[in-house]
C-alpha cells in the first residue's frame, strides 16, 4: 500500500498494544516512517495533543470516533485534503463507516 485514501484510517482492535503496532505498521506502509520503532515515537495517545489547524500528520492509537463529533469532522476534513489521519480505536461506531477505512489485525 503506497496510496493513502481520503478517509480516516482506523486500526480496529480491543487491545491497546495491538492498535499501536497496527498504526505504526500502517505508517511504515504509507512511507511516513522508515521503521515501526520510528513511527511509535510520533504516535500520540490523545488526539487532543494535536493542533488540528496546523497538523500535517495525525497518528493516534486511542480515539473513539463518537467521542467528539467536532474533532471527528475536523479529522475527516484533514483526510479529505490529503493529510494522513491514522487512529486506533476499539470499534467503529455505526454511522461512521462512511468516513473511515477500517484495518483489522488479521490484515497485518
CSV table of N, CA, C and O in Angstrom, one decimal:
chain,number,residue,atom,x,y,z
A,1,UNK,N,0.8,-1.2,0.0
A,1,UNK,CA,0.0,0.0,0.0
A,1,UNK,C,0.9,1.2,0.0
A,1,UNK,O,1.7,1.4,0.9
A,2,UNK,N,0.7,2.0,-1.0
A,2,UNK,CA,1.5,3.2,-1.0
A,2,UNK,C,0.7,4.5,-1.2
A,2,UNK,O,1.1,5.6,-1.1
A,3,UNK,N,-0.6,4.3,-1.5
A,3,UNK,CA,-1.5,5.4,-1.7
A,3,UNK,C,-2.5,5.5,-0.6
A,3,UNK,O,-3.1,4.5,-0.2
A,4,UNK,N,-2.6,6.7,0.0
A,4,UNK,CA,-3.4,7.0,1.1
A,4,UNK,C,-4.8,7.3,0.6
A,4,UNK,O,-5.0,8.0,-0.4
A,5,UNK,N,-5.8,6.7,1.2
A,5,UNK,CA,-7.2,7.1,0.9
A,5,UNK,C,-7.6,8.4,1.5
A,5,UNK,O,-6.9,8.8,2.4
A,6,UNK,N,-8.7,9.0,1.0
A,6,UNK,CA,-9.1,10.3,1.6
A,6,UNK,C,-10.1,10.0,2.7
A,6,UNK,O,-11.1,10.8,2.7
A,7,UNK,N,-9.9,9.1,3.5
A,7,UNK,CA,-10.8,8.8,4.7
A,7,UNK,C,-9.9,8.7,5.9
A,7,UNK,O,-8.7,8.5,5.8
A,8,UNK,N,-10.5,8.7,7.0
A,8,UNK,CA,-9.8,8.4,8.3
A,8,UNK,C,-9.5,7.0,8.3
A,8,UNK,O,-10.3,6.1,8.2
A,9,UNK,N,-8.2,6.6,8.5
A,9,UNK,CA,-7.8,5.3,8.5
A,9,UNK,C,-7.8,4.8,10.0
A,9,UNK,O,-7.2,5.4,10.9
A,10,UNK,N,-8.6,3.8,10.3
A,10,UNK,CA,-8.9,3.4,11.6
A,10,UNK,C,-8.4,1.9,11.8
A,10,UNK,O,-8.8,1.0,11.1
A,11,UNK,N,-7.4,1.8,12.8
A,11,UNK,CA,-6.9,0.5,13.1
A,11,UNK,C,-7.8,0.0,14.3
A,11,UNK,O,-7.7,0.5,15.4
A,12,UNK,N,-8.5,-1.1,14.0
A,12,UNK,CA,-9.5,-1.6,15.0
A,12,UNK,C,-9.0,-2.8,15.7
A,12,UNK,O,-8.7,-3.8,15.1
A,13,UNK,N,-9.0,-2.7,17.1
A,13,UNK,CA,-8.6,-3.8,17.9
A,13,UNK,C,-9.0,-3.4,19.4
A,13,UNK,O,-8.8,-2.3,19.8
A,14,UNK,N,-9.5,-4.4,20.1
A,14,UNK,CA,-9.8,-4.1,21.5
A,14,UNK,C,-8.5,-3.9,22.4
A,14,UNK,O,-8.6,-3.4,23.5
A,15,UNK,N,-7.4,-4.3,21.9
A,15,UNK,CA,-6.1,-4.3,22.7
A,15,UNK,C,-5.3,-3.1,22.3
A,15,UNK,O,-4.9,-3.0,21.1
A,16,UNK,N,-4.9,-2.3,23.3
A,16,UNK,CA,-4.1,-1.1,23.0
A,16,UNK,C,-2.8,-1.4,22.3
A,16,UNK,O,-2.4,-0.7,21.4
A,17,UNK,N,-2.1,-2.4,22.8
A,17,UNK,CA,-0.8,-2.7,22.2
A,17,UNK,C,-0.9,-3.1,20.7
A,17,UNK,O,0.0,-2.7,19.9
A,18,UNK,N,-1.9,-3.8,20.4
A,18,UNK,CA,-2.2,-4.2,19.0
A,18,UNK,C,-2.5,-3.0,18.2
A,18,UNK,O,-2.0,-2.9,17.0
A,19,UNK,N,-3.3,-2.1,18.7
A,19,UNK,CA,-3.6,-0.9,17.9
A,19,UNK,C,-2.3,0.0,17.7
A,19,UNK,O,-2.1,0.5,16.6
A,20,UNK,N,-1.5,0.1,18.7
A,20,UNK,CA,-0.2,0.8,18.5
A,20,UNK,C,0.6,0.2,17.4
A,20,UNK,O,1.2,0.9,16.5
A,21,UNK,N,0.7,-1.1,17.4
A,21,UNK,CA,1.5,-1.8,16.4
A,21,UNK,C,0.9,-1.7,15.0
A,21,UNK,O,1.7,-1.5,14.1
A,22,UNK,N,-0.4,-1.7,14.9
A,22,UNK,CA,-1.0,-1.5,13.6
A,22,UNK,C,-0.9,-0.1,13.1
A,22,UNK,O,-0.6,0.0,11.9
A,23,UNK,N,-1.0,0.9,13.9
A,23,UNK,CA,-0.8,2.3,13.5
A,23,UNK,C,0.6,2.5,13.0
A,23,UNK,O,0.9,3.0,12.0
A,24,UNK,N,1.6,1.9,13.8
A,24,UNK,CA,3.0,2.1,13.4
A,24,UNK,C,3.3,1.3,12.0
A,24,UNK,O,3.9,1.9,11.2
A,25,UNK,N,2.7,0.2,11.9
A,25,UNK,CA,2.9,-0.6,10.7
A,25,UNK,C,2.2,0.1,9.5
A,25,UNK,O,2.8,0.2,8.4
A,26,UNK,N,1.1,0.7,9.7
A,26,UNK,CA,0.4,1.5,8.6
A,26,UNK,C,1.2,2.7,8.2
A,26,UNK,O,1.3,3.0,7.0
A,27,UNK,N,1.8,3.3,9.2
A,27,UNK,CA,2.7,4.5,8.9
A,27,UNK,C,3.9,4.1,8.0
A,27,UNK,O,4.3,4.8,7.1
A,28,UNK,N,4.5,2.9,8.3
A,28,UNK,CA,5.6,2.4,7.5
A,28,UNK,C,5.1,2.1,6.1
A,28,UNK,O,5.8,2.5,5.1
A,29,UNK,N,4.0,1.5,6.0
A,29,UNK,CA,3.4,1.1,4.7
A,29,UNK,C,3.2,2.4,3.8
A,29,UNK,O,3.4,2.3,2.6
A,30,UNK,N,2.8,3.5,4.4
A,30,UNK,CA,2.5,4.7,3.7
A,30,UNK,C,3.7,5.5,3.5
A,30,UNK,O,3.7,6.5,2.8
A,31,UNK,N,4.8,5.1,4.0
A,31,UNK,CA,6.1,5.8,3.8
A,31,UNK,C,6.3,7.0,4.7
A,31,UNK,O,7.1,7.9,4.5
A,32,UNK,N,5.5,7.1,5.8
A,32,UNK,CA,5.6,8.2,6.8
A,32,UNK,C,6.7,8.0,7.8
A,32,UNK,O,7.0,8.9,8.5
A,33,UNK,N,7.2,6.7,7.9
A,33,UNK,CA,8.3,6.4,8.8
A,33,UNK,C,9.1,5.3,8.1
A,33,UNK,O,8.6,4.5,7.4
A,34,UNK,N,10.4,5.2,8.5
A,34,UNK,CA,11.3,4.2,7.9
A,34,UNK,C,11.0,2.9,8.5
A,34,UNK,O,11.0,1.8,7.8
A,35,UNK,N,10.9,2.8,9.8
A,35,UNK,CA,10.7,1.6,10.5
A,35,UNK,C,9.7,1.8,11.6
A,35,UNK,O,9.4,2.9,12.0
A,36,UNK,N,9.1,0.7,12.1
A,36,UNK,CA,8.0,0.8,13.1
A,36,UNK,C,8.4,1.5,14.4
A,36,UNK,O,7.6,2.2,15.0
A,37,UNK,N,9.7,1.3,14.8
A,37,UNK,CA,10.1,2.0,16.1
A,37,UNK,C,10.2,3.5,15.9
A,37,UNK,O,9.9,4.2,16.8
A,38,UNK,N,10.5,3.9,14.7
A,38,UNK,CA,10.4,5.4,14.4
A,38,UNK,C,9.0,5.9,14.5
A,38,UNK,O,8.7,7.0,15.0
A,39,UNK,N,8.1,5.1,13.9
A,39,UNK,CA,6.7,5.5,13.9
A,39,UNK,C,6.1,5.6,15.3
A,39,UNK,O,5.4,6.5,15.6
A,40,UNK,N,6.5,4.7,16.1
A,40,UNK,CA,6.0,4.7,17.5
A,40,UNK,C,6.4,5.9,18.3
A,40,UNK,O,5.7,6.3,19.2
A,41,UNK,N,7.5,6.5,17.9
A,41,UNK,CA,7.9,7.8,18.6
A,41,UNK,C,7.0,8.9,18.3
A,41,UNK,O,7.0,9.9,19.2
A,42,UNK,N,6.3,8.9,17.2
A,42,UNK,CA,5.4,10.1,16.9
A,42,UNK,C,3.9,9.8,17.1
A,42,UNK,O,3.1,10.6,16.8
A,43,UNK,N,3.6,8.6,17.5
A,43,UNK,CA,2.2,8.2,17.7
A,43,UNK,C,1.8,8.8,19.1
A,43,UNK,O,2.4,8.6,20.1
A,44,UNK,N,0.7,9.5,19.1
A,44,UNK,CA,0.1,10.1,20.3
A,44,UNK,C,-0.9,9.2,20.9
A,44,UNK,O,-1.6,8.4,20.2
A,45,UNK,N,-1.1,9.3,22.2
A,45,UNK,CA,-2.2,8.5,22.9
A,45,UNK,C,-3.5,9.4,23.0
A,45,UNK,O,-4.5,8.8,23.3
A,46,UNK,N,-3.4,10.7,22.8
A,46,UNK,CA,-4.5,11.5,23.0
A,46,UNK,C,-4.6,12.4,21.7
A,46,UNK,O,-3.7,13.2,21.4
A,47,UNK,N,-5.8,12.4,21.1
A,47,UNK,CA,-6.0,13.2,19.9
A,47,UNK,C,-5.9,14.7,20.2
A,47,UNK,O,-5.6,15.5,19.3
A,48,UNK,N,-6.2,15.1,21.4
A,48,UNK,CA,-6.2,16.5,21.8
A,48,UNK,C,-4.9,17.1,21.9
A,48,UNK,O,-4.7,18.3,22.1
A,49,UNK,N,-3.8,16.3,21.8
A,49,UNK,CA,-2.5,16.8,21.8
A,49,UNK,C,-2.0,17.4,20.5
A,49,UNK,O,-1.0,18.0,20.4
A,50,UNK,N,-2.9,17.2,19.5
A,50,UNK,CA,-2.6,17.8,18.1
A,50,UNK,C,-3.3,19.1,18.0
A,50,UNK,O,-4.4,19.3,18.4
A,51,UNK,N,-2.6,20.0,17.3
A,51,UNK,CA,-3.2,21.2,16.8
A,51,UNK,C,-3.7,20.9,15.4
A,51,UNK,O,-3.0,21.0,14.5
A,52,UNK,N,-5.0,20.6,15.3
A,52,UNK,CA,-5.6,20.2,14.1
A,52,UNK,C,-5.6,21.2,13.0
A,52,UNK,O,-5.8,21.0,11.8
A,53,UNK,N,-5.4,22.5,13.4
A,53,UNK,CA,-5.3,23.6,12.4
A,53,UNK,C,-4.0,23.6,11.6
A,53,UNK,O,-4.0,24.1,10.5
A,54,UNK,N,-3.0,23.0,12.2
A,54,UNK,CA,-1.6,23.1,11.6
A,54,UNK,C,-1.0,21.7,11.4
A,54,UNK,O,0.1,21.6,10.8
A,55,UNK,N,-1.7,20.7,11.7
A,55,UNK,CA,-1.2,19.3,11.6
A,55,UNK,C,-1.0,18.9,10.2
A,55,UNK,O,-1.8,19.2,9.3
A,56,UNK,N,0.1,18.3,9.9
A,56,UNK,CA,0.4,17.7,8.6
A,56,UNK,C,0.4,16.2,8.6
A,56,UNK,O,0.6,15.5,7.6
A,57,UNK,N,0.1,15.6,9.8
A,57,UNK,CA,0.0,14.2,10.1
A,57,UNK,C,-0.7,14.0,11.4
A,57,UNK,O,-0.4,14.7,12.4
A,58,UNK,N,-1.6,13.1,11.5
A,58,UNK,CA,-2.3,12.7,12.7
A,58,UNK,C,-2.1,11.2,12.9
A,58,UNK,O,-2.6,10.4,12.0
A,59,UNK,N,-1.5,10.8,14.0
A,59,UNK,CA,-1.4,9.4,14.3
A,59,UNK,C,-1.6,9.2,15.8
A,59,UNK,O,-0.9,9.7,16.6
A,60,UNK,N,-2.7,8.6,16.1
A,60,UNK,CA,-3.2,8.4,17.5
A,60,UNK,C,-3.7,7.0,17.6
A,60,UNK,O,-4.4,6.5,16.8
A,61,UNK,N,-3.3,6.3,18.7
A,61,UNK,CA,-3.7,4.9,18.9
A,61,UNK,C,-4.8,4.7,19.8
A,61,UNK,O,-5.2,3.6,20.1
A,62,UNK,N,-5.5,5.8,20.3
A,62,UNK,CA,-6.6,5.7,21.2
A,62,UNK,C,-7.6,6.8,21.0
A,62,UNK,O,-7.6,7.8,21.6
A,63,UNK,N,-8.5,6.5,20.0
A,63,UNK,CA,-9.5,7.5,19.8
A,63,UNK,C,-10.8,6.8,19.4
A,63,UNK,O,-10.8,5.9,18.5
A,64,UNK,N,-11.9,7.2,20.0
A,64,UNK,CA,-13.2,6.7,19.6
A,64,UNK,C,-14.0,7.8,18.8
A,64,UNK,O,-14.1,8.9,19.3
A,65,UNK,N,-14.3,7.4,17.6
A,65,UNK,CA,-14.9,8.4,16.7
A,65,UNK,C,-16.1,9.1,17.2
A,65,UNK,O,-16.4,10.3,16.9
A,66,UNK,N,-16.9,8.5,18.0
A,66,UNK,CA,-18.2,9.1,18.5
A,66,UNK,C,-17.9,10.0,19.7
A,66,UNK,O,-18.9,10.7,20.2
A,67,UNK,N,-16.7,10.0,20.3
A,67,UNK,CA,-16.5,10.8,21.5
A,67,UNK,C,-16.7,12.3,21.2
A,67,UNK,O,-17.3,13.0,22.0
A,68,UNK,N,-16.2,12.8,20.1
A,68,UNK,CA,-16.3,14.2,19.8
A,68,UNK,C,-16.6,14.4,18.3
A,68,UNK,O,-15.7,14.3,17.5
A,69,UNK,N,-17.9,14.6,18.0
A,69,UNK,CA,-18.2,14.8,16.6
A,69,UNK,C,-17.5,15.9,15.9
A,69,UNK,O,-17.1,15.9,14.7
A,70,UNK,N,-17.2,17.0,16.7
A,70,UNK,CA,-16.4,18.1,16.1
A,70,UNK,C,-15.0,17.7,15.7
A,70,UNK,O,-14.5,18.1,14.6
A,71,UNK,N,-14.3,17.0,16.6
A,71,UNK,CA,-13.0,16.5,16.3
A,71,UNK,C,-13.0,15.5,15.1
A,71,UNK,O,-12.1,15.6,14.2
A,72,UNK,N,-14.0,14.6,15.1
A,72,UNK,CA,-14.1,13.7,14.0
A,72,UNK,C,-14.3,14.4,12.7
A,72,UNK,O,-13.7,14.0,11.7
A,73,UNK,N,-15.2,15.4,12.7
A,73,UNK,CA,-15.4,16.2,11.5
A,73,UNK,C,-14.1,16.8,11.0
A,73,UNK,O,-13.8,16.8,9.8
A,74,UNK,N,-13.3,17.4,11.9
A,74,UNK,CA,-12.1,18.0,11.6
A,74,UNK,C,-11.1,17.0,11.0
A,74,UNK,O,-10.4,17.3,10.1
A,75,UNK,N,-11.0,15.8,11.6
A,75,UNK,CA,-10.2,14.8,11.1
A,75,UNK,C,-10.6,14.4,9.7
A,75,UNK,O,-9.7,14.1,8.9
A,76,UNK,N,-11.9,14.3,9.5
A,76,UNK,CA,-12.3,13.9,8.1
A,76,UNK,C,-11.9,15.0,7.1
A,76,UNK,O,-11.5,14.7,6.0
A,77,UNK,N,-12.1,16.2,7.5
A,77,UNK,CA,-11.7,17.3,6.6
A,77,UNK,C,-10.2,17.3,6.3
A,77,UNK,O,-9.8,17.5,5.1
A,78,UNK,N,-9.4,17.0,7.3
A,78,UNK,CA,-7.9,16.8,7.1
A,78,UNK,C,-7.7,15.7,6.1
A,78,UNK,O,-6.9,15.8,5.1
A,79,UNK,N,-8.3,14.6,6.3
A,79,UNK,CA,-8.0,13.4,5.4
A,79,UNK,C,-8.6,13.7,4.0
A,79,UNK,O,-7.9,13.2,3.0
A,80,UNK,N,-9.6,14.4,3.9
A,80,UNK,CA,-10.2,14.7,2.5
A,80,UNK,C,-9.2,15.7,1.8
A,80,UNK,O,-9.2,15.6,0.5
A,81,UNK,N,-8.4,16.4,2.5
A,81,UNK,CA,-7.4,17.3,1.9
A,81,UNK,C,-6.1,16.6,1.6
A,81,UNK,O,-5.2,17.2,1.0
A,82,UNK,N,-6.0,15.3,1.9
A,82,UNK,CA,-4.9,14.5,1.6
A,82,UNK,C,-3.9,14.4,2.8
A,82,UNK,O,-2.8,13.8,2.6
A,83,UNK,N,-4.2,14.8,3.9
A,83,UNK,CA,-3.4,14.7,5.1
A,83,UNK,C,-3.6,13.3,5.7
A,83,UNK,O,-4.8,12.9,5.9
A,84,UNK,N,-2.6,12.6,6.0
A,84,UNK,CA,-2.7,11.2,6.6
A,84,UNK,C,-3.3,11.3,8.0
A,84,UNK,O,-2.7,12.0,8.9
A,85,UNK,N,-4.4,10.7,8.2
A,85,UNK,CA,-5.1,10.6,9.5
A,85,UNK,C,-5.2,9.2,9.9
A,85,UNK,O,-6.0,8.5,9.3
A,86,UNK,N,-4.4,8.7,10.9
A,86,UNK,CA,-4.5,7.3,11.3
A,86,UNK,C,-4.8,7.3,12.8
A,86,UNK,O,-4.1,7.9,13.6
A,87,UNK,N,-5.9,6.6,13.1
A,87,UNK,CA,-6.2,6.5,14.5
A,87,UNK,C,-6.5,5.0,14.9
A,87,UNK,O,-6.8,4.2,14.0
A,88,UNK,N,-6.3,4.7,16.1
A,88,UNK,CA,-6.6,3.4,16.6
A,88,UNK,C,-7.9,3.5,17.5
A,88,UNK,O,-8.0,4.4,18.2
A,89,UNK,N,-8.7,2.5,17.3
A,89,UNK,CA,-10.0,2.5,18.1
A,89,UNK,C,-10.4,1.1,18.4
A,89,UNK,O,-10.1,0.1,17.7
A,90,UNK,N,-11.2,1.0,19.5
A,90,UNK,CA,-11.7,-0.4,19.9
A,90,UNK,C,-12.7,-0.8,18.9
A,90,UNK,O,-12.8,-2.0,18.6
A,91,UNK,N,-13.6,0.1,18.4
A,91,UNK,CA,-14.6,-0.2,17.5
A,91,UNK,C,-14.9,1.0,16.6
A,91,UNK,O,-14.5,2.1,17.0
A,92,UNK,N,-15.6,0.8,15.5
A,92,UNK,CA,-16.1,1.9,14.7
A,92,UNK,C,-17.6,2.0,14.9
A,92,UNK,O,-18.3,1.0,14.7
A,93,UNK,N,-18.0,3.1,15.5
A,93,UNK,CA,-19.5,3.2,15.8
A,93,UNK,C,-20.3,3.2,14.5
A,93,UNK,O,-19.8,3.6,13.4
A,94,UNK,N,-21.5,2.8,14.6
A,94,UNK,CA,-22.4,2.8,13.5
A,94,UNK,C,-22.6,4.2,13.0
A,94,UNK,O,-22.8,5.2,13.8
A,95,UNK,N,-22.6,4.4,11.7
A,95,UNK,CA,-22.8,5.7,11.1
A,95,UNK,C,-21.4,6.4,10.8
A,95,UNK,O,-21.4,7.4,10.1
A,96,UNK,N,-20.3,5.9,11.3
A,96,UNK,CA,-19.0,6.5,11.0
A,96,UNK,C,-18.2,5.7,10.0
A,96,UNK,O,-17.1,6.0,9.6
A,97,UNK,N,-18.8,4.6,9.4
A,97,UNK,CA,-18.1,3.8,8.5
A,97,UNK,C,-17.9,4.4,7.1
A,97,UNK,O,-17.0,4.1,6.4
A,98,UNK,N,-18.7,5.4,6.8
A,98,UNK,CA,-18.6,6.1,5.5
A,98,UNK,C,-17.4,7.1,5.5
A,98,UNK,O,-16.9,7.5,4.4
A,99,UNK,N,-17.0,7.5,6.7
A,99,UNK,CA,-15.8,8.5,6.7
A,99,UNK,C,-14.5,7.8,7.1
A,99,UNK,O,-13.5,8.4,7.2
A,100,UNK,N,-14.6,6.5,7.3
A,100,UNK,CA,-13.4,5.7,7.7
A,100,UNK,C,-13.1,4.5,6.9
A,100,UNK,O,-14.0,3.9,6.3
A,101,UNK,N,-11.8,4.2,6.9
A,101,UNK,CA,-11.4,3.0,6.2
A,101,UNK,C,-10.8,2.1,7.3
A,101,UNK,O,-9.9,2.5,8.0
A,102,UNK,N,-11.4,0.9,7.5
A,102,UNK,CA,-11.1,0.1,8.7
A,102,UNK,C,-9.9,-0.9,8.3
A,102,UNK,O,-9.9,-1.4,7.2
A,103,UNK,N,-9.1,-1.1,9.3
A,103,UNK,CA,-8.0,-2.1,9.2
A,103,UNK,C,-8.1,-2.9,10.5
A,103,UNK,O,-8.2,-2.4,11.6
A,104,UNK,N,-8.0,-4.2,10.3
A,104,UNK,CA,-8.2,-5.2,11.4
A,104,UNK,C,-6.9,-6.0,11.5
A,104,UNK,O,-6.1,-6.1,10.6
A,105,UNK,N,-6.7,-6.6,12.7
A,105,UNK,CA,-5.4,-7.3,13.0
A,105,UNK,C,-5.1,-8.4,12.0
A,105,UNK,O,-4.0,-8.7,11.7
A,106,UNK,N,-6.2,-9.1,11.5
A,106,UNK,CA,-5.9,-10.1,10.6
A,106,UNK,C,-5.4,-9.7,9.2
A,106,UNK,O,-4.9,-10.4,8.4
A,107,UNK,N,-5.5,-8.4,8.9
A,107,UNK,CA,-4.9,-7.8,7.7
A,107,UNK,C,-3.4,-7.5,7.8
A,107,UNK,O,-2.8,-7.1,6.8
A,108,UNK,N,-2.9,-7.5,9.0
A,108,UNK,CA,-1.5,-7.2,9.2
A,108,UNK,C,-0.6,-8.4,9.4
A,108,UNK,O,-0.7,-9.3,9.9
